[in-house]
Coordinates of C-alpha atoms in Angstrom, one line a residue:
M15 CA 0.3 0.1 -0.3
A16 CA 1.1 3.4 -0.7
S17 CA 2.6 5.8 2.2
R18 CA -0.3 7.9 3.0
T19 CA 1.8 10.9 2.6
R20 CA -1.0 13.5 3.0
D21 CA -3.2 11.5 5.9
T22 CA 0.8 12.1 7.8
L23 CA 0.7 15.1 7.4
I24 CA -2.3 16.2 9.3
A25 CA -2.3 13.8 12.0
A26 CA 1.1 16.1 12.7
G27 CA -1.1 18.8 12.8
Y28 CA 0.2 19.8 9.1
V29 CA -2.8 22.0 8.4
L30 CA -2.8 24.7 11.1
L31 CA 1.1 24.9 10.4
V32 CA 0.0 25.6 6.9
Q33 CA -2.4 28.3 7.9
S34 CA -0.4 29.9 10.8
F35 CA 2.8 29.8 7.7
A36 CA 1.6 30.1 4.4
S37 CA 2.2 33.0 4.2
T38 CA 5.5 32.9 4.6
F39 CA 7.4 29.8 3.6
F40 CA 4.9 28.9 1.1
L41 CA 5.2 32.0 -0.7
E42 CA 8.9 32.6 -0.1
S43 CA 9.4 29.3 -1.9
A44 CA 6.5 29.3 -4.6
H45 CA 8.2 29.6 -7.5
S46 CA 12.4 28.9 -8.5
D47 CA 11.1 30.6 -11.8
P48 CA 12.2 34.4 -11.3
G49 CA 10.0 35.3 -14.2
Y50 CA 6.8 34.3 -12.3
G51 CA 7.8 37.7 -10.2
E52 CA 4.0 37.5 -8.2
H53 CA 2.5 34.9 -6.4
S54 CA -1.0 33.2 -8.1
R55 CA -4.3 32.4 -6.2
C56 CA -6.0 29.3 -7.4
Q57 CA -9.5 30.4 -10.0
E58 CA -8.3 33.8 -8.9
L59 CA -5.5 34.4 -11.1
K60 CA -4.4 38.0 -13.3
A61 CA -5.6 38.2 -17.2
S62 CA -3.3 36.9 -19.5
P63 CA -1.8 40.4 -21.4
A64 CA -3.8 40.9 -24.4
L65 CA -2.5 38.8 -27.1
T66 CA -3.5 39.7 -31.5
P67 CA -5.9 36.5 -32.0
F68 CA -5.7 34.6 -35.3
I69 CA -2.8 36.3 -36.6
D70 CA -0.6 33.0 -36.3
P71 CA -0.7 29.6 -37.9
L72 CA -2.4 26.8 -36.6
P73 CA 1.1 24.3 -35.9
F74 CA 1.0 20.7 -37.5
P75 CA 3.3 17.7 -34.6
K76 CA 6.0 16.3 -36.3
T77 CA 5.1 12.8 -37.3
I78 CA 6.9 9.4 -36.5
D79 CA 5.8 6.1 -38.0
V80 CA 5.7 3.3 -35.2
S81 CA 4.1 0.5 -37.4
N82 CA 8.3 -0.8 -38.6
G83 CA 8.3 -3.1 -35.5
E84 CA 11.4 -1.0 -34.9
Q85 CA 11.9 0.5 -31.6
V86 CA 11.5 4.6 -31.2
V87 CA 13.0 6.5 -28.3
I88 CA 11.2 8.9 -27.1
G89 CA 12.1 11.3 -24.2
A90 CA 10.5 14.0 -22.3
Y91 CA 12.6 17.1 -22.3
K92 CA 12.3 21.2 -20.5
I93 CA 12.5 23.3 -23.9
T94 CA 11.3 27.3 -24.9
Q95 CA 8.9 27.5 -27.4
K96 CA 6.9 30.9 -28.5
L97 CA 3.4 30.1 -28.1
H98 CA 2.1 33.3 -29.5
S99 CA 4.1 35.5 -31.9
E100 CA 4.2 39.0 -29.3
L101 CA 4.4 36.5 -26.6
P102 CA 8.1 35.9 -25.6
P103 CA 9.1 32.1 -25.3
T104 CA 7.8 29.5 -22.6
T105 CA 8.8 27.1 -20.8
L106 CA 7.5 23.5 -21.4
Y107 CA 8.5 19.9 -20.4
A108 CA 8.1 18.2 -24.3
Y109 CA 7.8 15.0 -25.8
G110 CA 10.9 13.8 -29.0
T111 CA 12.7 11.9 -30.1
S112 CA 15.6 14.7 -28.7
E113 CA 16.0 18.0 -27.2
Q114 CA 16.3 19.5 -30.3
T115 CA 12.8 17.7 -32.0
A116 CA 11.0 18.6 -28.8
S117 CA 7.9 19.9 -29.0
Y118 CA 4.4 21.1 -27.4
P119 CA 2.3 19.1 -28.6
G120 CA 4.8 16.0 -29.0
P121 CA 5.2 14.5 -32.5
T122 CA 1.8 11.9 -34.0
L123 CA 2.7 8.8 -33.3
L124 CA 1.2 6.6 -36.6
A125 CA 0.2 2.7 -36.2
T126 CA -1.3 0.4 -37.9
R127 CA -3.5 -1.6 -36.7
N128 CA -2.3 -5.5 -35.7
K129 CA 1.1 -4.4 -35.9
P130 CA 2.7 -3.8 -32.5
A131 CA 4.8 -0.7 -31.9
H132 CA 7.3 -0.2 -29.5
V133 CA 8.2 2.6 -27.9
R134 CA 11.0 4.0 -25.2
W135 CA 9.6 6.5 -23.1
E136 CA 13.1 8.0 -21.5
N137 CA 12.9 10.9 -19.0
H138 CA 15.5 13.8 -19.6
I139 CA 14.3 16.1 -17.6
H140 CA 17.1 17.0 -14.8
D141 CA 15.3 19.7 -12.9
S142 CA 15.5 19.2 -9.5
E143 CA 11.3 19.6 -9.2
T144 CA 8.6 20.7 -11.3
F145 CA 9.0 24.2 -13.0
L146 CA 5.5 24.6 -11.8
I147 CA 4.4 23.9 -8.5
T148 CA 4.3 20.9 -6.7
D149 CA 1.7 20.3 -4.0
R150 CA 3.0 18.2 -1.4
S151 CA 0.4 17.8 1.1
I152 CA -1.5 15.7 -1.7
L153 CA -0.4 11.9 -2.3
W154 CA 2.3 12.4 -5.2
A155 CA 5.1 10.5 -6.6
N156 CA 7.6 12.1 -4.3
P157 CA 10.4 11.0 -5.2
K158 CA 13.4 10.6 -2.7
K159 CA 16.4 11.7 -4.0
G160 CA 14.4 15.2 -6.3
G161 CA 13.6 15.4 -9.4
V162 CA 10.4 15.2 -12.2
P163 CA 8.8 12.0 -12.1
I164 CA 6.9 11.3 -15.1
V165 CA 5.2 7.3 -16.4
T166 CA 3.3 7.8 -20.1
H167 CA 0.1 6.2 -20.7
V168 CA -1.6 5.5 -24.2
H169 CA -4.8 7.0 -24.1
G170 CA -7.4 4.2 -24.8
A171 CA -5.1 1.4 -25.9
E172 CA -5.8 -2.0 -24.9
V173 CA -2.4 -2.9 -23.4
K174 CA -1.3 -4.7 -20.6
S175 CA -0.9 -3.0 -17.5
A176 CA 3.1 -2.9 -17.6
N177 CA 3.1 -1.1 -20.2
D178 CA -0.2 1.1 -19.8
G179 CA 1.5 4.2 -17.6
Q180 CA 0.2 3.2 -14.1
P181 CA 1.0 6.1 -12.2
D182 CA 3.1 4.8 -9.6
A183 CA 5.2 3.4 -12.8
W184 CA 7.1 6.3 -12.3
F185 CA 11.1 7.3 -13.0
T186 CA 13.5 10.5 -12.3
A187 CA 16.3 11.7 -15.0
S188 CA 18.2 9.6 -12.3
G189 CA 16.9 6.6 -12.4
E190 CA 14.5 6.5 -9.2
T191 CA 11.4 4.6 -9.9
G192 CA 8.0 4.0 -8.4
E193 CA 7.2 1.0 -6.8
K194 CA 5.0 -0.2 -9.6
F195 CA 8.1 0.7 -12.0
F196 CA 8.5 -2.2 -14.5
T197 CA 10.1 -0.9 -17.1
Q198 CA 10.9 2.3 -19.9
N199 CA 10.1 0.2 -23.3
Y200 CA 5.9 -0.6 -23.9
T201 CA 4.2 -2.7 -26.3
Y202 CA 0.9 -1.4 -27.7
P203 CA -0.4 -4.4 -29.5
N204 CA -2.6 -1.6 -31.8
S205 CA -5.4 -4.6 -32.1
Q206 CA -7.8 -3.1 -31.8
P207 CA -10.1 -1.4 -34.4
A208 CA -8.8 2.2 -35.9
T209 CA -9.0 5.3 -33.3
L210 CA -7.5 9.1 -32.6
L211 CA -5.9 8.1 -29.4
W212 CA -3.4 10.2 -27.7
Y213 CA -0.7 10.0 -25.1
H214 CA 0.2 12.0 -21.7
D215 CA 2.0 12.3 -17.8
H216 CA 0.0 10.2 -15.6
T217 CA 2.4 10.0 -12.9
M218 CA 0.7 9.7 -9.1
G219 CA -0.2 13.4 -7.7
I220 CA 1.5 15.4 -11.2
T221 CA -0.6 14.8 -13.7
R222 CA -2.3 18.2 -13.5
I223 CA 1.4 20.0 -13.6
N224 CA 3.1 17.6 -16.4
V225 CA 0.6 17.8 -19.1
L226 CA -0.3 21.2 -18.4
A227 CA 3.5 22.0 -19.2
G228 CA 2.9 20.3 -22.1
L229 CA 3.9 16.5 -21.8
A230 CA 1.1 15.6 -24.2
G231 CA 0.5 14.0 -27.8
F232 CA -1.4 12.3 -31.1
Y233 CA -1.3 8.4 -31.2
I234 CA -3.7 7.5 -34.5
L235 CA -3.9 4.0 -34.6
R236 CA -5.2 3.7 -38.5
S237 CA -7.0 0.2 -40.5
P238 CA -6.1 0.1 -44.0
T239 CA -8.7 -2.9 -44.7
E240 CA -11.7 -1.7 -42.1
E241 CA -12.2 2.4 -42.9
P242 CA -14.1 4.2 -45.1
K243 CA -12.9 4.7 -48.6
N244 CA -11.7 8.5 -50.3
L245 CA -12.0 10.4 -46.8
P246 CA -10.2 13.1 -46.6
C247 CA -7.2 12.3 -45.9
G248 CA -3.3 14.5 -45.6
D249 CA -3.4 18.3 -46.1
Y250 CA -7.4 17.5 -45.4
E251 CA -6.8 15.7 -42.1
I252 CA -6.5 17.9 -40.0
P253 CA -5.5 17.0 -36.0
L254 CA -6.6 19.5 -33.0
V255 CA -6.0 19.5 -29.8
L256 CA -8.1 22.2 -27.5
Q257 CA -6.6 23.2 -24.7
D258 CA -6.3 26.3 -22.3
R259 CA -3.5 28.0 -20.8
Q260 CA -3.5 31.4 -18.5
F261 CA 0.4 33.3 -18.9
W262 CA 2.6 36.4 -17.5
A263 CA 3.5 38.4 -19.2
N264 CA 7.3 37.0 -19.6
G265 CA 5.2 33.8 -22.1
S266 CA 5.9 31.6 -18.4
I267 CA 2.8 29.1 -17.2
N268 CA 0.7 31.1 -14.7
F269 CA -0.3 28.2 -12.5
P270 CA -1.4 29.0 -9.1
D271 CA 1.1 28.7 -6.3
I272 CA -1.5 29.6 -3.9
G273 CA -4.5 27.0 -3.3
N274 CA -8.5 28.4 -2.1
S275 CA -8.1 26.0 0.8
P276 CA -5.3 25.6 4.5
N277 CA -5.8 21.9 3.5
H278 CA -3.6 22.6 0.2
P279 CA -1.3 25.0 0.1
N280 CA -1.1 24.6 -3.2
W281 CA -3.8 22.4 -5.0
C282 CA -6.4 24.4 -6.5
P283 CA -9.4 21.9 -7.6
E284 CA -9.8 23.1 -11.4
Y285 CA -7.8 24.9 -13.3
F286 CA -9.0 27.1 -16.2
G287 CA -6.5 29.3 -18.4
D288 CA -7.9 32.6 -20.0
T289 CA -6.7 31.7 -23.6
I290 CA -7.0 29.1 -26.0
V291 CA -4.2 27.0 -27.4
V292 CA -4.7 24.1 -30.3
N293 CA -1.9 22.7 -31.3
G294 CA 0.5 24.7 -29.0
K295 CA -0.6 28.4 -30.2
V296 CA -2.7 30.1 -28.6
W297 CA -5.8 31.4 -30.9
P298 CA -4.3 30.1 -34.2
Y299 CA -6.3 30.4 -37.7
L300 CA -5.9 27.9 -40.5
D301 CA -6.6 28.2 -44.6
V302 CA -8.7 25.8 -45.9
Y303 CA -9.7 25.0 -49.9
P304 CA -13.5 25.4 -50.7
T305 CA -13.6 21.2 -50.5
K306 CA -13.8 18.1 -47.0
Y307 CA -12.1 18.4 -44.5
R308 CA -11.3 15.3 -41.4
F309 CA -10.8 16.9 -38.2
R310 CA -9.7 14.6 -35.7
M311 CA -10.0 16.8 -32.3
L312 CA -9.0 16.0 -28.8
N313 CA -10.5 17.7 -25.9
G314 CA -6.9 17.5 -24.1
A315 CA -7.5 20.4 -21.3
N316 CA -6.8 20.0 -17.1
A317 CA -10.7 20.3 -16.8
R318 CA -12.4 22.7 -19.2
F319 CA -15.4 21.4 -21.0
F320 CA -16.0 22.3 -25.1
N321 CA -18.9 22.8 -26.3
L322 CA -18.2 23.2 -30.6
T323 CA -19.7 25.6 -33.0
L324 CA -19.4 27.1 -36.3
T325 CA -20.6 30.6 -37.4
E326 CA -21.4 29.8 -40.6
P327 CA -25.4 29.3 -40.1
S328 CA -25.2 26.8 -43.4
L329 CA -22.6 24.3 -41.7
K330 CA -22.8 21.4 -40.0
F331 CA -19.7 18.6 -38.2
I332 CA -20.3 15.7 -39.6
Q333 CA -19.3 13.5 -37.0
I334 CA -18.1 9.9 -38.3
G335 CA -16.3 8.8 -35.2
T336 CA -15.9 9.3 -31.1
D337 CA -13.2 8.0 -28.5
G338 CA -13.7 4.3 -30.1
G339 CA -13.8 5.2 -33.6
F340 CA -16.4 5.5 -36.5
L341 CA -19.6 5.3 -35.6
P342 CA -22.3 3.0 -36.9
F343 CA -23.1 5.6 -39.5
P344 CA -22.6 9.4 -39.7
L345 CA -23.9 12.6 -37.3
N346 CA -24.6 15.6 -39.2
I347 CA -25.2 18.4 -35.8
S348 CA -24.6 21.7 -35.0
S349 CA -22.7 21.3 -31.8
L350 CA -19.9 18.9 -30.4
T351 CA -20.3 18.6 -27.1
I352 CA -16.4 17.3 -25.8
G353 CA -15.2 17.2 -21.8
P354 CA -11.3 16.9 -21.4
G355 CA -10.2 13.7 -22.9
Y356 CA -12.3 13.0 -25.4
R357 CA -11.8 12.2 -29.4
V358 CA -14.0 13.1 -31.8
D359 CA -13.9 13.4 -35.5
V360 CA -15.8 15.2 -37.5
I361 CA -16.0 15.9 -41.3
I362 CA -16.3 19.9 -41.9
D363 CA -17.6 20.9 -45.8
F364 CA -16.6 24.4 -47.1
S365 CA -17.2 23.3 -51.1
E366 CA -20.4 25.0 -50.8
I367 CA -18.4 29.1 -48.6
A368 CA -16.9 31.6 -51.3
P369 CA -12.9 32.7 -50.9
G370 CA -12.9 35.1 -48.2
T371 CA -15.4 34.3 -46.2
K372 CA -13.6 33.8 -42.4
I373 CA -15.5 31.4 -40.1
Y374 CA -15.0 30.6 -36.0
L375 CA -15.1 27.2 -34.5
N376 CA -16.3 29.1 -31.1
N377 CA -16.7 27.3 -27.8
S378 CA -19.8 28.1 -25.6
A379 CA -19.2 25.5 -22.3
A380 CA -19.3 26.5 -19.5
A381 CA -16.7 26.4 -16.5
P382 CA -17.0 24.4 -14.1
F383 CA -19.0 22.5 -16.2
P384 CA -22.3 22.4 -16.7
S385 CA -23.5 24.6 -14.6
G386 CA -20.6 28.2 -15.1
S387 CA -19.3 31.0 -13.3
D388 CA -18.5 34.3 -15.4
A389 CA -14.7 34.5 -13.6
F390 CA -14.1 31.6 -15.8
L391 CA -14.9 32.8 -19.2
T392 CA -12.3 32.9 -21.9
K393 CA -11.3 36.2 -22.9
I394 CA -13.2 35.5 -26.5
P395 CA -15.4 32.4 -27.4
S396 CA -13.1 31.4 -30.2
V397 CA -10.8 28.5 -30.5
L398 CA -9.6 28.4 -34.1
E399 CA -10.5 30.3 -37.6
F400 CA -11.0 29.0 -40.5
R401 CA -9.9 31.2 -43.8
V402 CA -11.2 29.9 -47.1
V403 CA -8.9 30.7 -49.4
P404 CA -9.0 30.0 -53.3
K405 CA -7.9 26.3 -54.5
P406 CA -4.1 27.2 -56.4
S407 CA -4.2 25.8 -59.6
N408 CA -1.6 23.6 -59.6
V409 CA -3.4 21.7 -56.5
D410 CA -6.2 18.2 -57.4
I411 CA -8.3 17.7 -54.6
P412 CA -9.1 14.3 -54.4
L413 CA -12.0 13.2 -54.4
T414 CA -14.2 12.6 -51.5
Y415 CA -17.3 10.9 -49.8
I416 CA -19.3 10.4 -47.0
P417 CA -20.4 6.9 -46.0
D418 CA -24.2 6.1 -44.8
S419 CA -22.8 3.7 -42.1
M420 CA -19.6 2.6 -40.8
I421 CA -19.8 -0.3 -38.9
P422 CA -22.1 -2.6 -37.1
T423 CA -24.6 -0.5 -34.5
P424 CA -23.2 -2.0 -30.8
R425 CA -26.2 -3.6 -28.5
A426 CA -25.4 -3.5 -25.1
D427 CA -27.1 -6.5 -24.0
Y428 CA -27.1 -7.2 -19.4
N429 CA -29.6 -8.8 -17.3
L430 CA -28.4 -7.2 -14.1
N431 CA -29.6 -10.6 -12.4
E432 CA -26.7 -11.9 -14.0
N433 CA -24.3 -9.5 -14.9
V434 CA -21.7 -7.8 -12.8
H435 CA -23.9 -4.1 -11.2
R436 CA -21.9 -1.4 -9.9
M437 CA -23.1 1.1 -8.0
L438 CA -20.9 4.3 -7.8
T439 CA -20.5 7.4 -6.8
L440 CA -18.7 10.6 -7.6
T441 CA -18.2 12.8 -4.2
E442 CA -16.3 15.9 -3.5
V443 CA -14.8 16.0 0.5
K444 CA -15.0 19.6 2.7
D445 CA -13.6 21.0 5.4
G446 CA -16.1 21.8 8.0
E447 CA -15.1 25.2 6.4
G448 CA -17.3 24.1 3.1
R449 CA -13.2 24.0 1.8
P450 CA -12.2 21.1 -0.2
L451 CA -10.4 18.1 0.7
H452 CA -10.5 15.9 -2.1
S453 CA -12.6 14.5 -4.7
L454 CA -13.4 10.6 -4.7
L455 CA -15.1 7.6 -6.1
N456 CA -17.4 5.5 -4.2
N457 CA -15.6 7.1 -1.3
S458 CA -12.9 5.9 -1.4
R459 CA -8.9 7.1 -2.0
W460 CA -6.5 6.0 -4.4
D461 CA -4.3 3.9 -1.8
D462 CA -7.2 2.4 -0.2
P463 CA -7.7 -1.2 -0.7
V464 CA -9.2 -2.8 -5.0
T465 CA -12.8 -3.0 -4.7
E466 CA -13.0 -2.8 -9.0
T467 CA -11.8 -6.4 -9.6
P468 CA -13.9 -7.2 -13.6
K469 CA -13.5 -10.9 -14.3
L470 CA -11.8 -11.0 -17.5
G471 CA -14.0 -12.0 -20.3
S472 CA -17.1 -11.1 -17.8
V473 CA -20.5 -7.9 -18.9
E474 CA -20.3 -5.5 -16.4
V475 CA -22.7 -2.5 -15.7
W476 CA -21.5 0.3 -14.0
D477 CA -24.3 3.9 -12.1
I478 CA -21.7 6.2 -12.2
I479 CA -24.3 8.4 -9.1
N480 CA -22.7 11.8 -9.1
L481 CA -23.5 13.8 -6.3
T482 CA -21.5 16.8 -7.1
P483 CA -23.0 19.9 -8.2
D484 CA -20.3 19.6 -12.0
A485 CA -20.1 17.1 -14.6
H486 CA -17.2 14.7 -14.1
T487 CA -15.2 12.9 -17.5
M488 CA -15.4 9.5 -16.0
H489 CA -12.0 7.7 -18.4
L490 CA -11.6 3.2 -18.0
H491 CA -8.4 1.9 -18.9
L492 CA -8.0 -1.1 -21.2
T493 CA -11.4 -1.0 -22.3
Q494 CA -14.5 0.5 -24.1
F495 CA -17.5 0.4 -23.4
L496 CA -20.8 2.0 -24.2
F497 CA -23.4 4.0 -22.5
V498 CA -27.2 2.8 -21.9
H499 CA -28.8 5.6 -20.8
E500 CA -28.6 8.6 -18.3
Q501 CA -31.6 9.1 -15.8
E502 CA -32.5 12.4 -13.0
F503 CA -32.8 11.7 -8.6
N504 CA -33.3 13.5 -5.8
Q505 CA -29.9 14.1 -4.8
T506 CA -31.1 15.6 -1.4
L507 CA -33.7 12.4 -0.8
Y508 CA -31.0 10.2 -2.0
E509 CA -28.9 11.4 0.4
E510 CA -31.1 11.5 3.9
Q511 CA -30.8 8.0 5.8
D512 CA -33.8 6.0 4.6
G513 CA -34.6 8.8 2.5
C514 CA -35.3 6.7 -1.5
T515 CA -33.1 4.1 -3.8
L516 CA -32.0 4.2 -6.4
E517 CA -32.0 0.2 -6.5
Q518 CA -35.8 1.2 -8.0
P519 CA -37.4 2.1 -11.4
F520 CA -38.9 5.3 -11.5
D521 CA -42.5 4.5 -11.0
H522 CA -41.7 2.9 -7.4
P523 CA -43.3 4.9 -4.5
Q524 CA -39.3 4.4 -2.5
S525 CA -37.9 5.5 -6.0
C526 CA -35.3 8.4 -6.2
F527 CA -35.8 8.9 -9.8
T528 CA -37.8 11.9 -11.1
A529 CA -37.3 10.7 -14.3
A530 CA -37.5 8.4 -16.7
P531 CA -34.3 7.0 -18.3
E532 CA -33.1 9.2 -21.4
P533 CA -30.8 7.9 -24.0
A534 CA -27.1 8.6 -25.4
G535 CA -27.2 12.7 -26.6
D536 CA -24.8 13.1 -29.5
D537 CA -22.2 13.3 -27.0
Q538 CA -22.0 10.0 -25.7
V539 CA -23.2 8.1 -28.9
G540 CA -20.6 5.3 -29.9
W541 CA -17.4 3.2 -28.2
K542 CA -16.5 5.3 -25.4
D543 CA -13.8 4.9 -22.8
T544 CA -14.1 9.0 -21.5
I545 CA -17.8 9.9 -20.8
I546 CA -19.5 12.8 -19.4
A547 CA -21.3 12.2 -15.8
Y548 CA -23.8 14.6 -15.1
P549 CA -24.7 16.3 -11.9
S550 CA -27.5 14.6 -9.9
K551 CA -27.9 12.2 -12.7
V552 CA -26.6 8.2 -12.9
T553 CA -25.4 7.7 -15.5
R554 CA -25.1 3.7 -16.9
L555 CA -22.3 1.8 -19.0
W556 CA -21.9 -1.1 -20.2
T557 CA -18.8 -3.1 -21.0
K558 CA -16.9 -6.4 -21.1
W559 CA -13.6 -7.1 -20.4
T560 CA -12.7 -8.3 -24.0
T561 CA -11.8 -7.0 -27.3
R562 CA -14.0 -4.9 -28.7
E563 CA -15.2 -8.1 -30.9
G564 CA -15.6 -9.9 -27.8
G565 CA -11.9 -12.4 -28.0
P566 CA -9.2 -12.8 -25.5
F567 CA -6.3 -10.2 -25.2
S568 CA -3.2 -10.4 -27.4
F569 CA -1.7 -10.5 -23.4
D570 CA -2.3 -11.5 -20.1
A571 CA -4.3 -8.1 -18.2
T572 CA -4.3 -10.4 -14.7
S573 CA -0.5 -9.4 -14.8
G574 CA 1.7 -6.7 -14.0
P575 CA 1.0 -3.6 -11.5
G576 CA -2.9 -3.1 -12.5
Y577 CA -5.2 -0.6 -14.3
V578 CA -7.3 2.6 -12.9
W579 CA -10.4 4.2 -13.5
H580 CA -10.4 8.2 -12.3
C581 CA -12.1 11.4 -13.7
H582 CA -10.2 12.7 -16.3
I583 CA -11.0 16.7 -14.5
V584 CA -6.7 16.0 -14.2
D585 CA -6.8 18.3 -11.2
H586 CA -9.7 15.6 -9.3
E587 CA -7.4 12.9 -10.5
D588 CA -4.8 14.2 -8.7
N589 CA -6.0 14.2 -5.1
D590 CA -7.7 11.3 -5.2
M591 CA -10.3 11.1 -7.7
M592 CA -8.7 7.7 -8.9
R593 CA -8.8 4.4 -8.0
P594 CA -7.1 1.3 -9.3
L595 CA -8.9 -1.6 -10.9
I596 CA -7.5 -5.2 -11.0
V597 CA -8.6 -7.6 -13.6
V598 CA -9.2 -11.6 -13.1
Y599 CA -9.5 -14.5 -13.9
E600 CA -12.6 -16.5 -13.5
G601 CA -12.3 -18.0 -10.1
M602 CA -9.2 -15.9 -9.0
T603 CA -9.2 -14.4 -6.1
M604 CA -7.8 -11.3 -5.0
K605 CA -5.2 -13.0 -2.8
S606 CA -4.1 -14.7 -5.4
S607 CA -3.8 -11.5 -7.8
M608 CA -2.3 -10.0 -5.8
T609 CA 0.8 -12.7 -5.3
K610 CA 0.9 -12.9 -9.0
K611 CA 1.2 -9.8 -9.1
V612 CA 3.9 -10.1 -6.8
N613 CA 5.7 -12.7 -9.4
D614 CA 5.4 -10.7 -12.1
Q615 CA 7.1 -7.8 -10.9
A616 CA 10.1 -10.4 -9.4

């Protein structure tokens, strides 16, 4: 069991020390970078300097083909990079094959289905601590020799747990490792259907810091024999990672060094920036010809949701895919709601738009989502500017086609009397003064005993009961799932002793439900690995602990340190809104499972 650093500190009267000395010790030691110049309080960040939007072109990360069977070495480095032409270079952590090639976002890894990819992840960050402040009052990697620990997770990948980027499998540049560390050499089988994945740091207690610092990139898995023909491709297929940042005038990232609670001197419940960064550039523009484009969108933000619309009324998003790959059929929709960790695959057809037209991709999502506060609005609602330009005479635009159907419609078949049915709560824990302590999954902390132990090959039904005022994006490692339905309930009555129950249907007199189940909305359809759980609702998921096709994994999913499930608002994830998940064989007990894992590590 991991060391409960935070509990030891609190038991020793740490909270009182923080209250007494926050204005001296913590403020004096907040930043090692003298460029910050002043301190920053959680959710009261000083506004970024005025930056002219849409003067920088959208950048595209370099690509690396990882389908040829050869090992690719990708390291994490400390770099500087200009994120806007009017902003000085920003200090970042970034992935690359060398310090000279490291970039934010990192290189896009191009994989092919059923061709394993071999990646060695290295750590070349030699800072004694992260340049964005680490809150030591929450459970984190805490290397004894100092340094910046990292461990990389390919989000959405079917991979054995030793190669999954388990939060305690971190390592530093000096060679110190976490208690669940196995190896830096990862193999990705790529046996799942084609989709957009992404890789990012997943280190215990500092994921929010390392991702905000720049440790993220695309992982595109293709399947030439399964993908629809004549979709926009090449220059007409464009990956977009949407994030938000706040900046100081010297280009540094404005990250709070003062928390909003004496319980945690530096941790902030959610980080919201007032500028939008796309592919590592603040409010960029993209020239497009009057034709169809395919956009592979990723919400890589710490906590911000996006509700995307286009300013040209005649244009729609033609959504063809989501987290797990292609949808059964395209959706013609006016808006896209994407939570942190979400991916969407959409086509926008500019064919009927006159050259010279400017179209804006706007965001109207509240922050926190869905209720929101005006304090966390971005400076402008736009994310990206599309400039429709004439097609040059020497450019031949390929013929494109949007199919009527793409994959069989998935079905969530289950029987609550036969399948495992888990009822799992999302809660926010506060002190006696109403100040945040942490967020929990099923009233358990990270290092409490494992309770989610699905059997290999089994079907499970998960009911996510959101008892918090905000939406959370819930992410399961290893498997993909289907959204079954969501249902409103009387939270006040539910939380009263003997008030009502969620184990009876809507029309039962003792039921907490206030409405009938609602089917999937456009943001919940298809195969998913991340889903939005709305407040005062029960979100039901169907998952099968097999490959998508229902067969066995190509690796032993019961081996290694195990998997996790968590909220993908990474500020929550870092402070206990994450739980271990151990896959077991039919008939395997937890005791034998843990013995097996100890033997694996040996």
